[in-house]
XYZ file of C-alpha atoms in Angstrom:
381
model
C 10.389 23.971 160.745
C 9.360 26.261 163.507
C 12.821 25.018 165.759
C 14.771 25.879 162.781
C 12.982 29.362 161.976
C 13.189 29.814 165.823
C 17.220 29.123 166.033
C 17.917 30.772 163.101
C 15.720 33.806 164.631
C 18.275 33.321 168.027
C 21.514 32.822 165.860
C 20.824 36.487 163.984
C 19.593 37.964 167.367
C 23.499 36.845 169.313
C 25.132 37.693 166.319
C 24.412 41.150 166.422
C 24.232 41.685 170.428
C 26.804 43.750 172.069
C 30.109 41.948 172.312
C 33.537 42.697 173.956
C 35.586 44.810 172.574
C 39.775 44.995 173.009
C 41.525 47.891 171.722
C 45.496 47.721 172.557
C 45.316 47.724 176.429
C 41.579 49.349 176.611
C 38.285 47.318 177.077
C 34.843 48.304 175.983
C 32.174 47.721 174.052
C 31.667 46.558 170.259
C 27.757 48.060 169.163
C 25.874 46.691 166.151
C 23.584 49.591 164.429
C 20.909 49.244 162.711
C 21.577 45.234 162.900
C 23.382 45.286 159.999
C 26.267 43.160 161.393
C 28.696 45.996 161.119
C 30.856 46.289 164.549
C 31.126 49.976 166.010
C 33.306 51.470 168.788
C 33.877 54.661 170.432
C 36.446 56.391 169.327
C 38.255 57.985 172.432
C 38.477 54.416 173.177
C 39.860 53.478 169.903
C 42.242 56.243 170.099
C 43.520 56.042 173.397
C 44.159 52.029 172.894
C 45.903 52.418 169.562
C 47.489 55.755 169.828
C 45.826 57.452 166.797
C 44.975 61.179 166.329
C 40.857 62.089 167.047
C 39.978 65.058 165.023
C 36.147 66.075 165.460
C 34.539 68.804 163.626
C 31.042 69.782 162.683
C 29.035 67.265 160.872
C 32.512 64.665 160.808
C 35.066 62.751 162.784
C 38.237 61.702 161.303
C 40.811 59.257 162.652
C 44.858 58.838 162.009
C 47.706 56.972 161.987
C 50.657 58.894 160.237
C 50.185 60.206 156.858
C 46.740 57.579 156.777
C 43.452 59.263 157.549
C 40.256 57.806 157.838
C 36.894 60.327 158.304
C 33.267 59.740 158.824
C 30.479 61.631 158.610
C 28.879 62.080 161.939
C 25.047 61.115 161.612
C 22.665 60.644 164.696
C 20.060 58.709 163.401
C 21.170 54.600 164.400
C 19.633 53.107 161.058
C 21.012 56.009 158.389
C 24.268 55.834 160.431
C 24.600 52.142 160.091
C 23.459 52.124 155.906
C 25.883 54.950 155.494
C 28.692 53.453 157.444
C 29.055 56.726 158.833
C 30.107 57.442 162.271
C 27.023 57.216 164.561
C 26.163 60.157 167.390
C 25.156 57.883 170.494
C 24.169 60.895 172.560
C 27.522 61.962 174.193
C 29.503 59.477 172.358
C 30.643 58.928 168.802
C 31.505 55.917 167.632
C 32.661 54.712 164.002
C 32.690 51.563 161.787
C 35.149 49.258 162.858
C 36.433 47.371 160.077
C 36.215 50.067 157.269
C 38.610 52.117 160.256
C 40.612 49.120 160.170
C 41.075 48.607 156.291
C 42.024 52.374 155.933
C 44.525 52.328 158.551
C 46.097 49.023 158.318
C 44.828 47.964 161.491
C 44.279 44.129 162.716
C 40.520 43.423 162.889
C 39.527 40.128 164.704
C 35.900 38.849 165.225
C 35.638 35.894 167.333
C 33.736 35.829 170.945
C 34.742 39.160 170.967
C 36.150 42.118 168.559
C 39.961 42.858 168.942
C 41.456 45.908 167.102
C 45.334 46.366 167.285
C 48.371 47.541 165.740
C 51.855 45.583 166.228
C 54.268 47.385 167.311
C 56.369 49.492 164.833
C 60.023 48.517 164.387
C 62.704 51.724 163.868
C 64.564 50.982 160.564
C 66.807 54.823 160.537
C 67.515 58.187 161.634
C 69.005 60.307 159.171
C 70.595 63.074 160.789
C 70.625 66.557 158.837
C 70.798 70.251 159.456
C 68.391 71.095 161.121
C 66.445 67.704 160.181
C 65.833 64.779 161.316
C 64.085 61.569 159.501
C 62.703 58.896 161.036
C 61.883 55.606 159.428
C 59.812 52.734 160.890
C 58.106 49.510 159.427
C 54.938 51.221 159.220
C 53.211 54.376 159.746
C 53.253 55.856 163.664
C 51.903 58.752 165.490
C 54.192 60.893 167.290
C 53.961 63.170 170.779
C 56.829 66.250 171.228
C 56.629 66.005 175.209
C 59.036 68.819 175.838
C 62.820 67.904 174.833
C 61.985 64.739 173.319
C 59.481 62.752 171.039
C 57.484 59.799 171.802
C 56.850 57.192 168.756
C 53.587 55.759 169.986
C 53.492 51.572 169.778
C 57.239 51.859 168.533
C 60.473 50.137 169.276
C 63.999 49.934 168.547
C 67.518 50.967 169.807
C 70.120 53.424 169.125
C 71.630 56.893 170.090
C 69.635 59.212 172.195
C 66.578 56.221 172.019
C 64.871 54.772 175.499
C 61.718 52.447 175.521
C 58.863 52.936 177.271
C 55.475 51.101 177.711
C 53.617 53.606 175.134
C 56.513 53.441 172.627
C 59.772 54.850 171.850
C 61.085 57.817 172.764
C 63.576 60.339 171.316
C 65.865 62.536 173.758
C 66.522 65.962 171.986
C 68.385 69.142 172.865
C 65.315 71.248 171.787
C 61.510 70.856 170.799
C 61.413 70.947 167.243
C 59.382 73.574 165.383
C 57.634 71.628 162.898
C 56.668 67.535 162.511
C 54.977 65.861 160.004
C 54.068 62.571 158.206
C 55.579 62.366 154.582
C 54.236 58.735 154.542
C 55.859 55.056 153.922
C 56.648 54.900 158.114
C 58.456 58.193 157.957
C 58.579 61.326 160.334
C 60.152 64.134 159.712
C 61.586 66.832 162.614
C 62.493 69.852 161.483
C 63.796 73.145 163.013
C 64.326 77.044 162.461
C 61.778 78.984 160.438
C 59.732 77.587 157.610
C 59.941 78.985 154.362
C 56.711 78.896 153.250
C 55.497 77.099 150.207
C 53.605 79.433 147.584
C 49.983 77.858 146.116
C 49.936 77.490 142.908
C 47.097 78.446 140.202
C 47.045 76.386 137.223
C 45.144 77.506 134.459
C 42.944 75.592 131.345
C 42.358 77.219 128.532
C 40.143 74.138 126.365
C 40.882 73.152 123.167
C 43.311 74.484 120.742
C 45.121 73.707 118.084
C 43.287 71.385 115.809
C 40.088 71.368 118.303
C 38.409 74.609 117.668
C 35.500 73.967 120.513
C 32.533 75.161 119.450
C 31.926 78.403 117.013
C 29.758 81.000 118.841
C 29.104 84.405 117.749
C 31.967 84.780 114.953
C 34.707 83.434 117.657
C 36.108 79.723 118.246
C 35.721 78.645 121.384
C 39.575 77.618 121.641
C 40.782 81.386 121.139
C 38.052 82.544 124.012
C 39.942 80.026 126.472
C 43.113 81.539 125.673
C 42.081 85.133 126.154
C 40.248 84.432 128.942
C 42.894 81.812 130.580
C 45.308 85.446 130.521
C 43.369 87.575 131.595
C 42.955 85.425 134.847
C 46.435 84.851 134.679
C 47.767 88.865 134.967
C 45.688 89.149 138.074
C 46.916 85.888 140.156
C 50.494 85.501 141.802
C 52.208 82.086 140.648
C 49.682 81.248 138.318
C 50.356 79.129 134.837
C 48.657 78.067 131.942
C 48.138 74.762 130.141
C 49.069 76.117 126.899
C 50.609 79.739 125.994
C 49.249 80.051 122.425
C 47.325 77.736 119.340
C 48.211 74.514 120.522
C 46.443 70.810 121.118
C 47.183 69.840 123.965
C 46.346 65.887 125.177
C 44.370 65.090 128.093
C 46.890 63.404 129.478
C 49.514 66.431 129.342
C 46.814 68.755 131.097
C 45.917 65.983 133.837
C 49.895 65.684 134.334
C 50.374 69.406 135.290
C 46.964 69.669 137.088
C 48.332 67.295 139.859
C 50.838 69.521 141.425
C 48.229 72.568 141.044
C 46.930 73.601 144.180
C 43.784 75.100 142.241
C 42.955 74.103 138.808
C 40.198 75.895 137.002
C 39.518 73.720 133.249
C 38.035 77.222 130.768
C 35.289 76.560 128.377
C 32.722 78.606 126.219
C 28.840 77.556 125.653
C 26.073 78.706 123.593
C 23.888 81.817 125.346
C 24.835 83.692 128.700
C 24.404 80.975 131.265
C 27.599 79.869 133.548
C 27.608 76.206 134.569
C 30.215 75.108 137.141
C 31.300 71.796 137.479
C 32.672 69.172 140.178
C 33.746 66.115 140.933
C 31.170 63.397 141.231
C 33.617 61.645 143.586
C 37.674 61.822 144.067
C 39.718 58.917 143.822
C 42.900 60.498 145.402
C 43.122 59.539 149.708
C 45.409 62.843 149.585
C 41.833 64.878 147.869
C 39.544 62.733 150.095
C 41.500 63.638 153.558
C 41.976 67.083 152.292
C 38.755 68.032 152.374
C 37.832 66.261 155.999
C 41.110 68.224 157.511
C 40.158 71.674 156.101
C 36.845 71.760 157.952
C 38.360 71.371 161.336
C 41.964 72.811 160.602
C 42.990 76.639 162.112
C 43.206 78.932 159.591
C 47.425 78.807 159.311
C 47.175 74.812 158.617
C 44.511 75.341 156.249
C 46.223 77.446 153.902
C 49.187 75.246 154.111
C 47.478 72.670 153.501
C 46.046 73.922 150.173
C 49.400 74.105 149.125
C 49.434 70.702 148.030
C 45.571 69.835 147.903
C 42.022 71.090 148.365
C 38.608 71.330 148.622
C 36.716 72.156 144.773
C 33.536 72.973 147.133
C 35.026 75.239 148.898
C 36.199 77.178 145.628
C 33.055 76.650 143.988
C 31.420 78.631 146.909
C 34.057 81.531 146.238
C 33.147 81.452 142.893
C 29.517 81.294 142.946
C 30.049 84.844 145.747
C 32.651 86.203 143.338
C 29.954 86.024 139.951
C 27.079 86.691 142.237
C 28.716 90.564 142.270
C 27.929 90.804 138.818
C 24.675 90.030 139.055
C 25.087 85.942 137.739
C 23.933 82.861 139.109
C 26.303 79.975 138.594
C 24.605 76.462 137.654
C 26.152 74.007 139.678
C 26.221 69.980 138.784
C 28.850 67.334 139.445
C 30.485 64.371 137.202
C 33.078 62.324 136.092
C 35.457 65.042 134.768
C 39.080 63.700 134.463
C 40.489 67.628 135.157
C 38.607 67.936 138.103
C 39.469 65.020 139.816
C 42.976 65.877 141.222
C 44.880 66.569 144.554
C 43.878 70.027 144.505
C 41.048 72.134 144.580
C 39.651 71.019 140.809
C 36.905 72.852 138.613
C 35.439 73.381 134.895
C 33.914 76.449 134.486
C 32.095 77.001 131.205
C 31.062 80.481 130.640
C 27.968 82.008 127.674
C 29.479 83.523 124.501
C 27.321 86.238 125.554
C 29.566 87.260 128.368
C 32.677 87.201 126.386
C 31.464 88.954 123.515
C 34.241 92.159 124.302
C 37.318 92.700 126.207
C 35.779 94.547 129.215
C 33.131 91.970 129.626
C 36.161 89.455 129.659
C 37.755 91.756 132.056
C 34.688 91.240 134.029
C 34.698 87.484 134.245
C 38.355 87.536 134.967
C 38.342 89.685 137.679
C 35.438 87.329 139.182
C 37.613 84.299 138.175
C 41.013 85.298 140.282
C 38.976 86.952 142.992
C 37.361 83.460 144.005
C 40.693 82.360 143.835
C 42.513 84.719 146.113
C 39.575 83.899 148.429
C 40.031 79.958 148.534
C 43.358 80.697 149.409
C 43.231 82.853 151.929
C-alpha cells in the first residue's frame, strides 16, 4: 500500500513538473500553478510563435487572432492565479492559461511529453477588389502587419495577383499603405482607404411598461406614464437618441431586447416607491463582442475607444458617469448587479429605477434628465 501511495505521490508530482513547451517555431517552457494541472506559458512567447496581437493593460492581458479575443485578468498571487484561471504575474513575466487561450482562439492544444500550441496555416479563399476597398478572405481568422506598401497575412498562404510567400505568411504588394484595417470576422480583413466617415453612437432609450402594464401606482401617477416623460426628457438633450416606445403602448420584451442590440448605450427607465435610485448591471454578459469590449476599452487610446463604443461598451464605465452625474444633485446611486435581459447586450447596458419622490414635478424631472444625458455624453466622450 505504501509503493502504491508512494507512485501515485510520484505520478501527481511529474505530472505537474515543468514540461516543454512548442509554440509555432518558438521553444520554452509550459508552468503548472498552483498544481492544479492547468498548463501556462508566457505570452511574448505565445505571441511571437503564433503571430497573435499582445495587448497589456493595468490589472489585464488580452490576446488575438482576428476578430477573436481572449483576456485575462492579471493576478500575482500563483494559487489565486491558478483557481481563477487568470493570467499569472511571474515577476517580469506574464503568462496565461493555455488551453482556455486555445479554446477561445481556435488554436491546436497538444499534451503529450510535452505541450504544443499551433495554428495551421491559413489558406486565401478571395480578394474582392473595390473603391477604395479591399476584402480579404481566408479559411480562418489571421492577424495582419501593414509593413510600408504592402501587408503581411501572418501564418497565411495562397497565390494570386500582387501575392508573394514568405516564411511568416503571405504578403500583399500595394501602391499605398492603407488608412484603416480591421477584422469583420469569419477569416475576413478588410483594407480600406481615404477618410473615414465616422459612425455616430447611438442612445437608445426605455421607457418601462405601457400600455396594458401600468408599473406600479405611486403618488397619484402610473409608473408607465413617468417612463415616458422621463424617457423624453432625456431624449431632447442627447444627439441620435431613440425611444422604445413614443406613446401608451406594450411593448414585448423581445421587441425592446431587438432594438437594444444595435444601441451603443441603452438605459431600461423605471419608477419605485420613496426617493432612493438603484442602478443596475449585468451579473455577467454572454455576448464575446460585450466581453472583449470591455477588456479593449481599458487599454485602447482615447480615438479607438470612442469608436469602439460605437458598436459596444462597457455598462461600468457608464454606471460610474452616472453615479458622478447624480452625485451633483446631492444623490447616492445604489448599485447591485443581475440577470436583467435589457442589460445584457453589445453595448453599454443599464436599468435605472428612480423614487416617485424625485419625479413628483416637471423641474425635478428636468433634474434627473439632465443627470441622465450628462452621464451619457460623458461615456461617450
Amino acid at each position: 500500500m505504501r509503493f502504491l501511495a508512494l507512485a501515485l505521490f510520484l505520478l501527481l508530482a511529474l505530472a505537474q513538473a515543468p514540461r516543454p513547451l512548442l509554440v509555432g517555431g518558438e521553444v520554452g517552457q509550459a508552468l503548472y500553478p498552483g498544481g492544479r494541472g492547468l498548463a501556462y506559458g508566457e505570452v511574448g512567447l505565445i505571441a511571437r510563435g503564433l503571430g497573435l496581437a499582445l495587448w497589456q493593460g493595468e490589472g489585464q492581458v488580452a490576446l488575438g487572432l482576428g476578430s477573436r479575443y481572449k483576456a485575462f485578468p492579471l493576478v500575482a498571487n500563483e494559487a489565486q492565479a491558478a483557481a481563477r484561471g487568470a493570467a499569472w504575474k511571474r515577476g517580469q513575466e506574464v503568462l496565461v492559461p493555455l488551453r482556455p487561450l486555445s479554446e477561445a482562439l481556435g488554436l491546436e492544444y497538444r499534451a503529450q511529453e510535452g505541450i504544443l500550441l499551433r495554428l495551421p496555416w491559413a489558406k486565401l479563399l478571395s480578394v474582392e477588389r473595390g473603391p477604395a476597398r479591399l476584402l480579404v478572405r481566408f479559411s480562418r481568422e489571421v492577424n495582419a502587419l501593414v509593413e510600408g506598401n504592402s501587408v503581411l497575412f501572418l501564418l497565411a498562404q495562397g497565390e494570386g495577383a500582387g501575392l508573394s510567400q514568405e516564411a511568416q505568411g503571405l504578403r500583399l504588394a500595394l501602391e499605398s499603405p492603407p488608412a484603416r484595417l480591421y477584422y469583420p470576422g469569419g477569416g475576413q480583413v478588410v483594407l480600406e482607404w481615404g477618410s473615414l466617415v465616422r459612425p455616430r453612437p447611438t442612445v437608445l432609450l426605455d421607457p418601462g411598461h405601457g400600455g396594458q402594464d401600468p408599473g406600479i401606482s405611486a403618488g397619484g401617477f402610473w409608473e408607465k406614464d413617468l417612463t415616458l416623460d422621463l424617457a423624453k426628457r432625456v431624449a431632447s438633450r442627447l444627439a441620435n437618441a431613440r425611444l422604445t416606445r413614443q406613446t401608451d403602448q406594450y411593448v414585448p420584451l423581445e421587441a425592446r431586447l431587438a432594438q437594444a442590440q444595435t444601441a451603443s448605450v441603452m438605459v431600461s427607465l423605471h419608477v419605485t416607491q420613496g426617493s432612493a435610485v438603484n442602478l443596475y448591471l449585468p451579473k455577467a454578459r454572454t455576448s464575446p463582442l460585450a466581453r472583449n469590449a470591455e477588456a479593449l476599452l481599458a487599454t485602447a487610446p482615447a480615438e479607438q475607444a470612442a469608436l469602439l463604443k460605437v458598436y459596444a461598451g462597457d455598462p461600468r464605465r457608464l454606471a460610474v458617469a452616472l453615479e458622478k452625474a447624480f452625485s451633483a444633485l446631492g444623490l447616492v446611486l445604489a448599485r447591485a448587479e443581475g440577470p436583467y435581459a435589457l442589460t445584457d447586450i453589445p453595448g453599454a447596458g443599464v436599468l435605472l429605477e428612480v423614487g416617485v419622490e424625485r419625479l413628483k414635478t416637471p423641474e425635478a424631472r428636468n433634474q434627473v434628465a439632465e443627470a441622465i444625458a450628462q452621464a451619457i455624453r460623458t461615456y461617450l466622450e
